[in-house]
């Protein structure tokens, strides 16, 4: 297939190009695509999004160093760019899973990293992340059951079974019996309530419920993004070059995202607070809860990678930190990078992006050969536990 | 002493975490520790640990007589551990013994006056052009020359001085220091005209200033142009740049022409020293292989530029000398990077388990990585064939062992244990990563597909 039919240049203003609807800010988030951790240097800031044809496409920033973006079908990515084995496997995995939401893409990335294709340390981190996710889901379910039993009792002081008891597989029938009271009030059987709570726990496992002793992944991520904003501001105060301004802009963006995520988390938590009400109308609320969690994942999409980059930069010289800030800036969708939603194109935009793309030494990105020094650096980002 | 060594580790690990102000504070503290007998060795080690950042940050150091003495040749200092006097450079380790010998010969009143003034100046506002300091440089130069003259006439005195300075190299370093003292005021003049090291090239204003200093010393050019040239060359990132600019016979300015010719010589000597250091690294060691591969790229680049300049008659020099240095680099590459690379990879796919296997694999990947790095400059130093052969040997070994293991499992059929399948899958992934480095992603992906096909069949059975 000739290249021209595969690659379609897109303007810097992707959302306005008519490629995707911009009905609400959330769908704008979606039109930016899902950030994905490829290890091929040129794809370091690539994003994936569903195309009009139900297939997936990859948004690649400025192959030639300009300010535009390219949109390439995921299936044909390997024909445009020489991919690392890790990325070839990842593309297969994404197509196989038909993944297109942040959480699904993340799971595909973890599955490939777990194989060891990004190195032994990244594999270990991925295994840990997968296990953590499972545990968080289980713990969330246990907390939901705990809430349901206590709520039905009406008196929070007359606590139901302890969490340890609930967590034991052997006590399941006993737990179901204790759910009887709440089951009656929502006109279900104990088994049904148990099944609903399990389903609910699986949906909100990434967020958890209020009052848990540990923050689940997305809740933790939201907090870390908020902290990142503070760290970047402090860093910017000591910075005299224009990178300081970039850091402030990233910080602004991080703060906006964190605030939005906090509101979204409060919305998800509200369902858990009104446990009985949610159970009673589970058929309807289920969809709402699922959508709310998915929205949260979209809002926080891409910040995990930025946190990893920043953590990686903590141990290096100031100059490397400047490069990292520029990288984070370059990895952000143009709209977010420009700060406010209104100023993401035109002269002000071009000015705001000036110098945001610092090329690291020895990047063979225009020759087509893969620079494995850069690949190693990208792989090492996957080793950080967040 | 264990607490101190712990502190040193801490300093090394967190060297770049501190802010500029914190770092300056730490430097000041460590330097104060130098004053007490107990703190002296700790202070020296701590400063050595902080050297990487000191080199970048260059905080204002508290002046003292010894530091003022070093100022004219501070750009010339190097830390290569290998013995031997490098032309145009001075080993940092030579300072202490040389100062010990010199300071004893100096006038006590002069020393006291300098120390007093240094203390008064403090670290923040140092006016280096002060008269008493140039008198210190004069005195040091005279003392060093007197010592060397005595040693020349008397073999017992020579042996004694040699012993005090730590060998014949020490004598040569002292002679170089004395030469730098004689041009100290001129180096001082140039100090702020030239930007801090490393400079990539001299611009017009800088060239004019350098030329003026050479002109001022024209009457004594036989003795004084050499050290002045050394000071300028030490500022440069790569002396070859100066050789290219001023080494040709078309350079009308005699001073600059001298500088260009001297730069060509020092460029060769610098590369020679680096290659010798690389040649001294242990074989069969992954960090050494990566070191050679990393520095080799830069050295190969410099050799190519030297050769190019020589071919275009930009400066005078000998091809034989360059060939000799290149041979040294080739030896270093073949001894540390190529030799045993396939064995290291095969070893990592062997029977070892647990932590030992993880270490072997990390080692094997580093060796493959070094080989990949070398393949980028192998052509420039005429090692294409060797590196390609080594890469092929590594590729063959990795692919063969990983696939053989899978096929053996397939032959075993239902008897194959699930644990053995997982271990073979692990081996396959490791082999794929190694093959990707030495033979490219396409071949590695082919190996992965073949392996995954077998694994799918095994897991289905």
PDB file of N, CA and C in Angstrom, chain A residues 283-336:
ATOM      1  N   UNK A 283     -30.023  -1.380  38.405  1.00  0.00           N
ATOM      2  CA  UNK A 283     -30.138  -1.543  36.939  1.00  0.00           C
ATOM      3  C   UNK A 283     -29.816  -0.229  36.221  1.00  0.00           C
ATOM      4  N   UNK A 284     -30.283   0.902  36.793  1.00  0.00           N
ATOM      5  CA  UNK A 284     -30.006   2.200  36.154  1.00  0.00           C
ATOM      6  C   UNK A 284     -28.655   2.757  36.583  1.00  0.00           C
ATOM      7  N   UNK A 285     -28.414   2.689  37.893  1.00  0.00           N
ATOM      8  CA  UNK A 285     -27.188   3.324  38.401  1.00  0.00           C
ATOM      9  C   UNK A 285     -25.945   2.638  37.877  1.00  0.00           C
ATOM     10  N   UNK A 286     -26.036   1.340  37.604  1.00  0.00           N
ATOM     11  CA  UNK A 286     -24.859   0.601  37.143  1.00  0.00           C
ATOM     12  C   UNK A 286     -24.204   1.318  35.964  1.00  0.00           C
ATOM     13  N   UNK A 287     -25.045   1.722  35.004  1.00  0.00           N
ATOM     14  CA  UNK A 287     -24.503   2.350  33.816  1.00  0.00           C
ATOM     15  C   UNK A 287     -23.861   3.702  34.172  1.00  0.00           C
ATOM     16  N   UNK A 288     -24.560   4.438  35.066  1.00  0.00           N
ATOM     17  CA  UNK A 288     -24.042   5.750  35.460  1.00  0.00           C
ATOM     18  C   UNK A 288     -22.694   5.615  36.160  1.00  0.00           C
ATOM     19  N   UNK A 289     -22.596   4.646  37.071  1.00  0.00           N
ATOM     20  CA  UNK A 289     -21.342   4.460  37.809  1.00  0.00           C
ATOM     21  C   UNK A 289     -20.220   4.088  36.842  1.00  0.00           C
ATOM     22  N   UNK A 290     -20.536   3.165  35.937  1.00  0.00           N
ATOM     23  CA  UNK A 290     -19.534   2.723  34.974  1.00  0.00           C
ATOM     24  C   UNK A 290     -19.037   3.910  34.135  1.00  0.00           C
ATOM     25  N   UNK A 291     -19.979   4.744  33.687  1.00  0.00           N
ATOM     26  CA  UNK A 291     -19.602   5.901  32.863  1.00  0.00           C
ATOM     27  C   UNK A 291     -18.761   6.882  33.680  1.00  0.00           C
ATOM     28  N   UNK A 292     -19.141   7.062  34.955  1.00  0.00           N
ATOM     29  CA  UNK A 292     -18.409   8.019  35.796  1.00  0.00           C
ATOM     30  C   UNK A 292     -16.961   7.567  35.979  1.00  0.00           C
ATOM     31  N   UNK A 293     -16.749   6.258  36.193  1.00  0.00           N
ATOM     32  CA  UNK A 293     -15.383   5.743  36.382  1.00  0.00           C
ATOM     33  C   UNK A 293     -14.595   5.881  35.079  1.00  0.00           C
ATOM     34  N   UNK A 294     -15.279   5.577  33.972  1.00  0.00           N
ATOM     35  CA  UNK A 294     -14.589   5.688  32.685  1.00  0.00           C
ATOM     36  C   UNK A 294     -14.192   7.143  32.406  1.00  0.00           C
ATOM     37  N   UNK A 295     -15.087   8.087  32.761  1.00  0.00           N
ATOM     38  CA  UNK A 295     -14.760   9.509  32.594  1.00  0.00           C
ATOM     39  C   UNK A 295     -13.521   9.888  33.402  1.00  0.00           C
ATOM     40  N   UNK A 296     -13.479   9.366  34.624  1.00  0.00           N
ATOM     41  CA  UNK A 296     -12.338   9.677  35.490  1.00  0.00           C
ATOM     42  C   UNK A 296     -11.043   9.200  34.841  1.00  0.00           C
ATOM     43  N   UNK A 297     -11.106   7.967  34.271  1.00  0.00           N
ATOM     44  CA  UNK A 297      -9.910   7.426  33.618  1.00  0.00           C
ATOM     45  C   UNK A 297      -9.494   8.315  32.453  1.00  0.00           C
ATOM     46  N   UNK A 298     -10.481   8.853  31.736  1.00  0.00           N
ATOM     47  CA  UNK A 298     -10.166   9.742  30.611  1.00  0.00           C
ATOM     48  C   UNK A 298      -9.534  11.040  31.087  1.00  0.00           C
ATOM     49  N   UNK A 299     -10.065  11.559  32.187  1.00  0.00           N
ATOM     50  CA  UNK A 299      -9.543  12.830  32.694  1.00  0.00           C
ATOM     51  C   UNK A 299      -8.069  12.685  33.082  1.00  0.00           C
ATOM     52  N   UNK A 300      -7.742  11.562  33.729  1.00  0.00           N
ATOM     53  CA  UNK A 300      -6.381  11.374  34.237  1.00  0.00           C
ATOM     54  C   UNK A 300      -5.446  10.758  33.202  1.00  0.00           C
ATOM     55  N   UNK A 301      -5.999  10.438  32.047  1.00  0.00           N
ATOM     56  CA  UNK A 301      -5.244   9.781  30.993  1.00  0.00           C
ATOM     57  C   UNK A 301      -3.983  10.555  30.627  1.00  0.00           C
ATOM     58  N   UNK A 302      -2.864   9.849  30.604  1.00  0.00           N
ATOM     59  CA  UNK A 302      -1.601  10.463  30.193  1.00  0.00           C
ATOM     60  C   UNK A 302      -0.760  10.970  31.352  1.00  0.00           C
ATOM     61  N   UNK A 303      -1.373  11.193  32.501  1.00  0.00           N
ATOM     62  CA  UNK A 303      -0.602  11.783  33.607  1.00  0.00           C
ATOM     63  C   UNK A 303       0.276  10.775  34.312  1.00  0.00           C
ATOM     64  N   UNK A 304      -0.087   9.493  34.183  1.00  0.00           N
ATOM     65  CA  UNK A 304       0.771   8.466  34.774  1.00  0.00           C
ATOM     66  C   UNK A 304       2.165   8.547  34.147  1.00  0.00           C
ATOM     67  N   UNK A 305       2.167   8.672  32.804  1.00  0.00           N
ATOM     68  CA  UNK A 305       3.448   8.756  32.088  1.00  0.00           C
ATOM     69  C   UNK A 305       4.213  10.006  32.510  1.00  0.00           C
ATOM     70  N   UNK A 306       3.491  11.126  32.680  1.00  0.00           N
ATOM     71  CA  UNK A 306       4.165  12.366  33.080  1.00  0.00           C
ATOM     72  C   UNK A 306       4.767  12.252  34.475  1.00  0.00           C
ATOM     73  N   UNK A 307       4.021  11.593  35.383  1.00  0.00           N
ATOM     74  CA  UNK A 307       4.550  11.398  36.736  1.00  0.00           C
ATOM     75  C   UNK A 307       5.816  10.554  36.686  1.00  0.00           C
ATOM     76  N   UNK A 308       5.795   9.512  35.850  1.00  0.00           N
ATOM     77  CA  UNK A 308       6.982   8.651  35.728  1.00  0.00           C
ATOM     78  C   UNK A 308       8.165   9.463  35.215  1.00  0.00           C
ATOM     79  N   UNK A 309       7.908  10.284  34.207  1.00  0.00           N
ATOM     80  CA  UNK A 309       8.991  11.107  33.646  1.00  0.00           C
ATOM     81  C   UNK A 309       9.579  12.002  34.729  1.00  0.00           C
ATOM     82  N   UNK A 310       8.691  12.623  35.511  1.00  0.00           N
ATOM     83  CA  UNK A 310       9.148  13.566  36.526  1.00  0.00           C
ATOM     84  C   UNK A 310       9.923  12.838  37.606  1.00  0.00           C
ATOM     85  N   UNK A 311       9.439  11.637  37.974  1.00  0.00           N
ATOM     86  CA  UNK A 311      10.141  10.868  39.009  1.00  0.00           C
ATOM     87  C   UNK A 311      11.524  10.466  38.505  1.00  0.00           C
ATOM     88  N   UNK A 312      11.583  10.120  37.218  1.00  0.00           N
ATOM     89  CA  UNK A 312      12.850   9.739  36.621  1.00  0.00           C
ATOM     90  C   UNK A 312      13.828  10.912  36.657  1.00  0.00           C
ATOM     91  N   UNK A 313      13.292  12.117  36.552  1.00  0.00           N
ATOM     92  CA  UNK A 313      14.140  13.308  36.476  1.00  0.00           C
ATOM     93  C   UNK A 313      14.626  13.753  37.848  1.00  0.00           C
ATOM     94  N   UNK A 314      14.036  13.181  38.914  1.00  0.00           N
ATOM     95  CA  UNK A 314      14.372  13.662  40.249  1.00  0.00           C
ATOM     96  C   UNK A 314      15.851  13.485  40.564  1.00  0.00           C
ATOM     97  N   UNK A 315      16.475  12.444  40.006  1.00  0.00           N
ATOM     98  CA  UNK A 315      17.850  12.120  40.384  1.00  0.00           C
ATOM     99  C   UNK A 315      18.881  12.709  39.422  1.00  0.00           C
ATOM    100  N   UNK A 316      18.473  13.512  38.478  1.00  0.00           N
ATOM    101  CA  UNK A 316      19.444  13.956  37.472  1.00  0.00           C
ATOM    102  C   UNK A 316      19.692  15.457  37.563  1.00  0.00           C
ATOM    103  N   UNK A 317      20.541  15.935  36.701  1.00  0.00           N
ATOM    104  CA  UNK A 317      20.948  17.337  36.762  1.00  0.00           C
ATOM    105  C   UNK A 317      19.810  18.260  36.314  1.00  0.00           C
ATOM    106  N   UNK A 318      19.974  19.506  36.625  1.00  0.00           N
ATOM    107  CA  UNK A 318      18.974  20.525  36.291  1.00  0.00           C
ATOM    108  C   UNK A 318      18.682  20.540  34.781  1.00  0.00           C
ATOM    109  N   UNK A 319      19.726  20.377  33.996  1.00  0.00           N
ATOM    110  CA  UNK A 319      19.569  20.443  32.558  1.00  0.00           C
ATOM    111  C   UNK A 319      18.660  19.316  32.065  1.00  0.00           C
ATOM    112  N   UNK A 320      18.878  18.118  32.646  1.00  0.00           N
ATOM    113  CA  UNK A 320      18.033  16.981  32.264  1.00  0.00           C
ATOM    114  C   UNK A 320      16.594  17.248  32.696  1.00  0.00           C
ATOM    115  N   UNK A 321      16.430  17.898  33.849  1.00  0.00           N
ATOM    116  CA  UNK A 321      15.083  18.209  34.318  1.00  0.00           C
ATOM    117  C   UNK A 321      14.392  19.175  33.358  1.00  0.00           C
ATOM    118  N   UNK A 322      15.165  20.117  32.828  1.00  0.00           N
ATOM    119  CA  UNK A 322      14.583  21.035  31.840  1.00  0.00           C
ATOM    120  C   UNK A 322      14.084  20.260  30.640  1.00  0.00           C
ATOM    121  N   UNK A 323      14.902  19.277  30.202  1.00  0.00           N
ATOM    122  CA  UNK A 323      14.491  18.477  29.055  1.00  0.00           C
ATOM    123  C   UNK A 323      13.217  17.716  29.377  1.00  0.00           C
ATOM    124  N   UNK A 324      13.133  17.211  30.603  1.00  0.00           N
ATOM    125  CA  UNK A 324      11.954  16.445  30.980  1.00  0.00           C
ATOM    126  C   UNK A 324      10.708  17.324  30.953  1.00  0.00           C
ATOM    127  N   UNK A 325      10.827  18.541  31.480  1.00  0.00           N
ATOM    128  CA  UNK A 325       9.677  19.445  31.457  1.00  0.00           C
ATOM    129  C   UNK A 325       9.248  19.694  30.010  1.00  0.00           C
ATOM    130  N   UNK A 326      10.237  19.892  29.136  1.00  0.00           N
ATOM    131  CA  UNK A 326       9.905  20.110  27.724  1.00  0.00           C
ATOM    132  C   UNK A 326       9.216  18.891  27.133  1.00  0.00           C
ATOM    133  N   UNK A 327       9.682  17.715  27.543  1.00  0.00           N
ATOM    134  CA  UNK A 327       9.070  16.484  27.042  1.00  0.00           C
ATOM    135  C   UNK A 327       7.628  16.358  27.497  1.00  0.00           C
ATOM    136  N   UNK A 328       7.403  16.646  28.771  1.00  0.00           N
ATOM    137  CA  UNK A 328       6.041  16.573  29.298  1.00  0.00           C
ATOM    138  C   UNK A 328       5.151  17.551  28.540  1.00  0.00           C
ATOM    139  N   UNK A 329       5.698  18.748  28.335  1.00  0.00           N
ATOM    140  CA  UNK A 329       4.976  19.777  27.606  1.00  0.00           C
ATOM    141  C   UNK A 329       4.633  19.286  26.195  1.00  0.00           C
ATOM    142  N   UNK A 330       5.635  18.658  25.533  1.00  0.00           N
ATOM    143  CA  UNK A 330       5.422  18.205  24.162  1.00  0.00           C
ATOM    144  C   UNK A 330       4.447  17.038  24.109  1.00  0.00           C
ATOM    145  N   UNK A 331       4.388  16.260  25.192  1.00  0.00           N
ATOM    146  CA  UNK A 331       3.530  15.077  25.186  1.00  0.00           C
ATOM    147  C   UNK A 331       2.069  15.447  25.416  1.00  0.00           C
ATOM    148  N   UNK A 332       1.827  16.650  25.914  1.00  0.00           N
ATOM    149  CA  UNK A 332       0.442  17.018  26.209  1.00  0.00           C
ATOM    150  C   UNK A 332      -0.273  17.395  24.918  1.00  0.00           C
ATOM    151  N   UNK A 333      -1.548  17.061  24.817  1.00  0.00           N
ATOM    152  CA  UNK A 333      -2.286  17.491  23.635  1.00  0.00           C
ATOM    153  C   UNK A 333      -2.197  19.006  23.525  1.00  0.00           C
ATOM    154  N   UNK A 334      -2.129  19.548  22.321  1.00  0.00           N
ATOM    155  CA  UNK A 334      -1.898  20.984  22.127  1.00  0.00           C
ATOM    156  C   UNK A 334      -2.845  21.837  22.949  1.00  0.00           C
ATOM    157  N   UNK A 335      -4.103  21.389  23.055  1.00  0.00           N
ATOM    158  CA  UNK A 335      -5.108  22.196  23.739  1.00  0.00           C
ATOM    159  C   UNK A 335      -4.731  22.388  25.206  1.00  0.00           C
ATOM    160  N   UNK A 336      -4.298  21.278  25.854  1.00  0.00           N
ATOM    161  CA  UNK A 336      -3.949  21.375  27.269  1.00  0.00           C
ATOM    162  C   UNK A 336      -2.663  22.162  27.447  1.00  0.00           C
TER     163      UNK A 336
END
